[in-house]
Amino acid sequence: MADHDIHIIGGGLAGSEAAWQLAEAGFRVRLSEMRGGAGTTPAHQGDALAEMVCSNSFRSDDGDSNAVGLLHREMRALGSLIMRQADATKLPAGSALAVDRDLFAGGVTRALSEHPNVSVVRERIDALPSAGPVIVATGPLTAEGLAASIGAATGKDSLAFFDAIAPIVYRDTIDMDVAWMASRWDKVGPIGDGKDYINCPLDKDQYYAFVQGLVDGEKTGFKEWETDTPYFEGCMPIEVMAERGPDTLRFGPMKGVGLDNPRTGRWPWAVVQLRQDNALGTLWNMVGFQTKLKHAEQVRLFRTIPGLEKAEFARLGGLHRNSFIRSPELLDGQLRLKTAPHIRFAGQITGCEGYVESAAIGLIAARFAAAELAGRSLPPPPSETALGALLGHITGGADAASYQPMNVNFGLFPPLPDDVRKKDRKLGYTRRAGGALAEWMKLADGVAA
Ligand SMILES: Cc1cc2nc3c(=O)[nH]c(=O)nc-3n(C[C@H](O)[C@H](O)[C@H](O)COP(=O)(O)OP(=O)(O)OC[C@H]3O[C@@H](n4cnc5c(N)ncnc54)[C@H](O)[C@@H]3O)c2cc1C
């Protein structure tokens, strides 16, 4: 008989949280972490579990008006080890939850190493196990052998090694008195109506000023180990295109042909197109606008685009090394690989983004696995909760074809009724979430009992 009930691969933010949840539920966990054994990643510095590779912040801790703060609150309610250690090691940082990273990771490592149900094994796993249950939580820098095995199991183009993130805009912040809905040549696709894109028109002067802004804008550099990135082939940053010549974009992602502006009756000189990014229709991505411009620069420059003057961004653009699978297509609602349901995925490799989100998906993967080990089934948390909204996005709410990593944000939640005033909306989301989580927790407790 195996010496464990479940095998977790990867002892980062997600794997550590998952191990804790399962161990606390009474299951024996083998937690395989390659650091301290057969390897490391280019970003990690040490051997501790749950190492924070860059910033020492878990971002806003405001659970009343911030989606990630709400996620903190929900994770605390569910007995999160990551949140417990973050609270125990926090530093002064205004409304953010920043921690002493060494004390934090040391605390997580100790809690798991000392847990009677957890065996931390310093080993690298080079292939997906053929029997389970397994949770794969190997993160954005998954070791090569395992990545190849995941690629083979999920199929061509289903595992990305880099993200190429185009900014995402909240639909209700786009000025539709300027922008209009249309597909190029009014072409009707298999599920569209010929009016599938939001189009923001630029005249000649606006376009060339915008291109100059891209060329002059401050960019973030590549890390040394990212410089061999192959993404210039398929998804070139927009500023690199702008540097190739003032008209490159006008004949590329910003071409106006086939798009009659109903206000002028003509095609615009150039256009920015936005495509629906989630099933709810609350989030729209700027097509072809992957960029390494600094975030503040993106906000400033993209707000010069007619129709986007007041745009609020659910996500800003970026390009990084990042292994993630096309989860909306590959995973079921319980984070299981549809073609091999003994394997669950958790953490950033599912296409969520950030320490907190990764840990949250580790938590929920573990809750699903624990219920299954107990011979029961746990329904996903409601979409009104931060956990449920994030999970729903990963497992089906997002558009699979353009799937790119995403932080939790209110655009992932079902919209509030129209009569909720703008200034009350954030609190509206978080209050509604509180009630929904409480109901679901009763159910979760029943399943665990
Ligand atoms: C350079 C960089 C900077 C980042 N900065 C931030 C930031 O400032 N803020 C933020 O919120 N997020 C940041 N992120 C994202 C961050 O990585 C994730 O949010 C988070 O760490 C992901 O958690 P995870 O558990 O999914 O992966 P990780 O925390 O990376 O954990 C995965 C673990 O799996 C192990 N592993 C990999 N392959 C194998 C294998 N084959 N066998 C055994 N073990 C394996 C790794 O050693 C690692 O410990 C950054 C990511 C990178 C790459």
CSV table of C-alpha atoms in Angstrom, one decimal, residues 165-422:
chain,number,residue,atom,x,y,z
A,165,ILE,CA,-0.6,39.5,-22.1
A,166,ALA,CA,-2.7,42.1,-23.8
A,167,PRO,CA,-4.4,44.6,-21.5
A,168,ILE,CA,-8.0,43.9,-20.5
A,169,VAL,CA,-10.6,46.7,-20.1
A,170,TYR,CA,-13.8,46.7,-18.0
A,171,ARG,CA,-16.6,46.9,-20.6
A,172,ASP,CA,-18.5,49.5,-18.6
A,173,THR,CA,-15.6,52.0,-18.7
A,174,ILE,CA,-15.5,52.1,-22.6
A,175,ASP,CA,-17.2,55.1,-24.1
A,176,MET,CA,-19.6,53.6,-26.6
A,177,ASP,CA,-20.5,57.1,-27.9
A,178,VAL,CA,-17.1,56.9,-29.6
A,179,ALA,CA,-16.5,53.2,-30.0
A,180,TRP,CA,-18.8,50.9,-31.9
A,181,MET,CA,-19.5,47.2,-32.3
A,182,ALA,CA,-18.5,45.5,-35.6
A,183,SER,CA,-16.5,42.6,-37.0
A,184,ARG,CA,-14.3,43.3,-39.9
A,185,TRP,CA,-16.4,43.2,-43.1
A,186,ASP,CA,-19.3,42.5,-40.8
A,187,LYS,CA,-18.3,38.9,-41.1
A,188,VAL,CA,-20.5,36.6,-39.1
A,189,GLY,CA,-18.6,33.8,-37.3
A,190,PRO,CA,-20.0,30.5,-36.1
A,191,ILE,CA,-21.3,32.0,-32.9
A,192,GLY,CA,-21.2,35.8,-33.5
A,193,ASP,CA,-23.5,38.2,-35.1
A,194,GLY,CA,-21.1,40.2,-37.3
A,195,LYS,CA,-20.7,42.8,-34.5
A,196,ASP,CA,-18.3,40.9,-32.2
A,197,TYR,CA,-15.6,43.6,-31.6
A,198,ILE,CA,-15.5,46.9,-29.9
A,199,ASN,CA,-13.8,49.3,-32.2
A,200,CYS,CA,-12.0,52.5,-31.1
A,201,PRO,CA,-11.1,54.7,-34.1
A,202,LEU,CA,-8.0,56.9,-34.4
A,203,ASP,CA,-7.5,59.6,-37.0
A,204,LYS,CA,-4.2,60.2,-38.7
A,205,ASP,CA,-2.8,62.6,-36.1
A,206,GLN,CA,-4.0,60.5,-33.2
A,207,TYR,CA,-2.5,57.4,-34.7
A,208,TYR,CA,1.0,58.8,-35.3
A,209,ALA,CA,1.0,60.5,-31.9
A,210,PHE,CA,0.1,57.1,-30.4
A,211,VAL,CA,2.9,55.3,-32.3
A,212,GLN,CA,5.4,57.8,-31.1
A,213,GLY,CA,4.2,57.3,-27.6
A,214,LEU,CA,4.8,53.6,-27.9
A,215,VAL,CA,8.3,54.2,-29.3
A,216,ASP,CA,9.2,56.7,-26.5
A,217,GLY,CA,7.4,54.9,-23.7
A,218,GLU,CA,9.4,53.4,-20.8
A,219,LYS,CA,9.6,49.6,-21.0
A,220,THR,CA,10.5,46.9,-18.5
A,221,GLY,CA,13.6,44.9,-19.4
A,222,PHE,CA,13.9,41.2,-19.8
A,223,LYS,CA,15.5,39.1,-17.1
A,224,GLU,CA,18.7,37.4,-18.2
A,225,TRP,CA,17.1,34.0,-18.3
A,226,GLU,CA,14.2,35.3,-20.4
A,227,THR,CA,16.3,36.7,-23.2
A,228,ASP,CA,16.1,33.5,-25.2
A,229,THR,CA,12.4,33.8,-25.4
A,230,PRO,CA,11.0,32.7,-28.7
A,231,TYR,CA,7.9,34.9,-28.6
A,232,PHE,CA,9.0,37.4,-31.1
A,233,GLU,CA,7.9,34.9,-33.7
A,234,GLY,CA,4.2,34.8,-32.9
A,235,CYS,CA,3.3,37.6,-30.5
A,236,MET,CA,5.5,40.6,-30.9
A,237,PRO,CA,5.2,43.4,-28.4
A,238,ILE,CA,3.3,46.3,-29.8
A,239,GLU,CA,6.1,48.7,-29.2
A,240,VAL,CA,8.5,46.5,-31.1
A,241,MET,CA,6.1,46.6,-34.1
A,242,ALA,CA,5.9,50.4,-33.7
A,243,GLU,CA,9.7,50.6,-33.8
A,244,ARG,CA,9.7,48.8,-37.2
A,245,GLY,CA,8.1,51.8,-38.9
A,246,PRO,CA,5.3,54.3,-38.3
A,247,ASP,CA,2.8,52.4,-40.5
A,248,THR,CA,3.6,48.8,-39.3
A,249,LEU,CA,0.7,48.8,-36.8
A,250,ARG,CA,-1.7,50.3,-39.3
A,251,PHE,CA,-1.1,47.3,-41.5
A,252,GLY,CA,-1.1,44.9,-38.5
A,253,PRO,CA,-3.3,44.8,-35.4
A,254,MET,CA,-4.5,48.4,-35.9
A,255,LYS,CA,-5.7,48.2,-39.4
A,256,GLY,CA,-9.0,49.9,-40.1
A,257,VAL,CA,-10.0,48.2,-43.3
A,258,GLY,CA,-13.4,46.7,-43.5
A,259,LEU,CA,-14.6,48.6,-40.4
A,260,ASP,CA,-17.2,51.2,-41.3
A,261,ASN,CA,-17.4,53.8,-38.5
A,262,PRO,CA,-21.2,54.4,-38.2
A,263,ARG,CA,-20.5,58.0,-37.2
A,264,THR,CA,-18.4,58.9,-40.3
A,265,GLY,CA,-19.5,56.3,-42.8
A,266,ARG,CA,-15.8,55.6,-43.5
A,267,TRP,CA,-13.1,53.3,-42.3
A,268,PRO,CA,-10.9,54.9,-39.6
A,269,TRP,CA,-7.2,55.6,-40.3
A,270,ALA,CA,-6.4,53.1,-37.6
A,271,VAL,CA,-8.4,51.2,-35.0
A,272,VAL,CA,-7.9,49.5,-31.7
A,273,GLN,CA,-10.2,46.4,-31.5
A,274,LEU,CA,-11.3,44.8,-28.3
A,275,ARG,CA,-12.6,41.2,-28.1
A,276,GLN,CA,-14.8,39.7,-25.4
A,277,ASP,CA,-12.7,37.9,-22.9
A,278,ASN,CA,-15.1,36.2,-20.5
A,279,ALA,CA,-18.5,34.6,-20.8
A,280,LEU,CA,-20.0,37.3,-18.7
A,281,GLY,CA,-19.0,39.9,-21.2
A,282,THR,CA,-17.6,42.2,-18.5
A,283,LEU,CA,-14.0,42.0,-19.7
A,284,TRP,CA,-12.6,42.9,-23.2
A,285,ASN,CA,-9.1,42.4,-24.3
A,286,MET,CA,-7.1,44.8,-26.6
A,287,VAL,CA,-6.4,42.6,-29.6
A,288,GLY,CA,-2.7,42.2,-30.4
A,289,PHE,CA,-1.6,44.7,-27.7
A,290,GLN,CA,0.9,42.5,-25.8
A,291,THR,CA,3.5,44.9,-24.4
A,292,LYS,CA,6.4,45.4,-22.1
A,293,LEU,CA,5.6,49.1,-21.5
A,294,LYS,CA,5.7,49.9,-17.8
A,295,HIS,CA,2.2,49.7,-16.3
A,296,ALA,CA,1.8,53.4,-15.6
A,297,GLU,CA,2.9,54.2,-19.2
A,298,GLN,CA,0.3,51.7,-20.5
A,299,VAL,CA,-2.5,53.4,-18.6
A,300,ARG,CA,-1.4,56.9,-19.7
A,301,LEU,CA,-1.0,56.0,-23.4
A,302,PHE,CA,-4.0,53.7,-23.8
A,303,ARG,CA,-6.2,56.4,-22.4
A,304,THR,CA,-5.2,58.6,-25.4
A,305,ILE,CA,-7.2,56.1,-27.6
A,306,PRO,CA,-10.6,57.6,-28.5
A,307,GLY,CA,-13.2,55.7,-26.5
A,308,LEU,CA,-10.8,54.6,-23.8
A,309,GLU,CA,-10.2,58.0,-22.2
A,310,LYS,CA,-11.8,56.7,-19.0
A,311,ALA,CA,-10.8,53.0,-19.3
A,312,GLU,CA,-10.2,51.0,-16.2
A,313,PHE,CA,-8.0,48.0,-16.7
A,314,ALA,CA,-8.6,44.6,-15.2
A,315,ARG,CA,-5.2,43.6,-16.4
A,316,LEU,CA,-2.3,45.4,-18.0
A,317,GLY,CA,0.0,44.0,-20.7
A,318,GLY,CA,3.1,42.0,-20.2
A,319,LEU,CA,5.4,39.3,-21.5
A,320,HIS,CA,7.2,36.8,-19.2
A,321,ARG,CA,8.4,33.3,-19.1
A,322,ASN,CA,5.4,31.5,-17.7
A,323,SER,CA,4.3,27.9,-18.2
A,324,PHE,CA,0.6,27.5,-18.1
A,325,ILE,CA,-2.0,25.2,-19.6
A,326,ARG,CA,-5.1,26.1,-21.6
A,327,SER,CA,-7.2,25.3,-18.6
A,328,PRO,CA,-10.7,26.4,-19.8
A,329,GLU,CA,-10.4,23.7,-22.4
A,330,LEU,CA,-8.4,21.0,-20.6
A,331,LEU,CA,-9.7,21.1,-17.0
A,332,ASP,CA,-13.1,20.2,-15.6
A,333,GLY,CA,-14.9,22.3,-13.0
A,334,GLN,CA,-13.0,20.4,-10.3
A,335,LEU,CA,-9.6,21.2,-11.8
A,336,ARG,CA,-9.1,17.7,-13.1
A,337,LEU,CA,-7.5,17.0,-16.4
A,338,LYS,CA,-10.4,15.8,-18.5
A,339,THR,CA,-8.3,13.2,-20.3
A,340,ALA,CA,-6.7,11.9,-17.1
A,341,PRO,CA,-8.9,12.8,-14.1
A,342,HIS,CA,-6.5,11.3,-11.5
A,343,ILE,CA,-4.5,14.5,-12.1
A,344,ARG,CA,-5.5,17.9,-10.9
A,345,PHE,CA,-3.7,21.1,-11.6
A,346,ALA,CA,-3.3,24.0,-9.2
A,347,GLY,CA,-1.5,27.3,-8.9
A,348,GLN,CA,-0.1,29.5,-11.6
A,349,ILE,CA,0.2,26.6,-14.1
A,350,THR,CA,-3.6,26.7,-14.4
A,351,GLY,CA,-3.3,30.3,-15.7
A,352,CYS,CA,-4.2,32.3,-12.6
A,353,GLU,CA,-1.6,34.9,-11.8
A,354,GLY,CA,-0.1,36.0,-8.5
A,355,TYR,CA,0.9,34.5,-5.2
A,356,VAL,CA,-2.5,34.8,-3.6
A,357,GLU,CA,-4.4,33.5,-6.6
A,358,SER,CA,-2.0,30.6,-6.9
A,359,ALA,CA,-2.4,29.7,-3.2
A,360,ALA,CA,-6.2,30.0,-3.5
A,361,ILE,CA,-6.3,27.6,-6.4
A,362,GLY,CA,-4.1,25.2,-4.4
A,363,LEU,CA,-6.6,25.5,-1.6
A,364,ILE,CA,-9.6,24.7,-3.7
A,365,ALA,CA,-7.9,21.9,-5.6
A,366,ALA,CA,-7.1,20.3,-2.3
A,367,ARG,CA,-10.7,20.7,-1.0
A,368,PHE,CA,-12.0,19.0,-4.2
A,369,ALA,CA,-9.4,16.2,-3.8
A,370,ALA,CA,-10.2,15.7,-0.1
A,371,ALA,CA,-13.9,15.4,-0.8
A,372,GLU,CA,-13.1,12.8,-3.6
A,373,LEU,CA,-10.8,10.8,-1.3
A,374,ALA,CA,-13.7,10.7,1.2
A,375,GLY,CA,-15.9,9.3,-1.5
A,376,ARG,CA,-18.0,12.5,-1.7
A,377,SER,CA,-18.3,15.4,-4.1
A,378,LEU,CA,-17.9,19.1,-3.3
A,379,PRO,CA,-19.5,21.6,-5.6
A,380,PRO,CA,-17.4,24.6,-6.7
A,381,PRO,CA,-17.7,27.7,-4.6
A,382,PRO,CA,-20.4,30.1,-6.0
A,383,SER,CA,-19.3,32.5,-8.7
A,384,GLU,CA,-20.3,35.4,-6.4
A,385,THR,CA,-17.3,34.6,-4.2
A,386,ALA,CA,-13.7,35.5,-5.1
A,387,LEU,CA,-12.7,31.9,-5.0
A,388,GLY,CA,-15.6,30.8,-7.2
A,389,ALA,CA,-15.1,33.7,-9.7
A,390,LEU,CA,-11.4,32.9,-10.1
A,391,LEU,CA,-12.1,29.2,-10.4
A,392,GLY,CA,-14.9,29.7,-12.9
A,393,HIS,CA,-12.7,31.9,-15.1
A,394,ILE,CA,-10.0,29.2,-15.2
A,395,THR,CA,-12.3,26.2,-15.7
A,396,GLY,CA,-14.5,27.6,-18.4
A,397,GLY,CA,-15.4,31.3,-18.1
A,398,ALA,CA,-12.4,32.5,-20.0
A,399,ASP,CA,-12.1,32.4,-23.8
A,400,ALA,CA,-9.8,29.3,-24.3
A,401,ALA,CA,-8.3,30.6,-27.6
A,402,SER,CA,-7.0,33.8,-26.1
A,403,TYR,CA,-6.4,32.5,-22.6
A,404,GLN,CA,-3.7,34.3,-20.7
A,405,PRO,CA,-2.8,34.6,-17.0
A,406,MET,CA,-5.2,36.7,-14.9
A,407,ASN,CA,-5.3,38.2,-11.4
A,408,VAL,CA,-8.6,38.1,-9.5
A,409,ASN,CA,-10.7,41.2,-10.2
A,410,PHE,CA,-14.4,42.2,-10.0
A,411,GLY,CA,-14.8,41.8,-13.7
A,412,LEU,CA,-14.8,38.0,-13.1
A,413,PHE,CA,-17.8,38.2,-10.8
A,414,PRO,CA,-21.4,38.1,-12.1
A,415,PRO,CA,-22.5,41.7,-12.5
A,416,LEU,CA,-24.5,43.4,-9.8
A,417,PRO,CA,-28.0,44.8,-10.6
A,418,ASP,CA,-27.9,48.0,-12.7
A,419,ASP,CA,-29.4,50.0,-9.9
A,420,VAL,CA,-26.4,49.6,-7.6
A,421,ARG,CA,-24.6,53.0,-7.7
A,422,LYS,CA,-21.1,53.1,-8.9
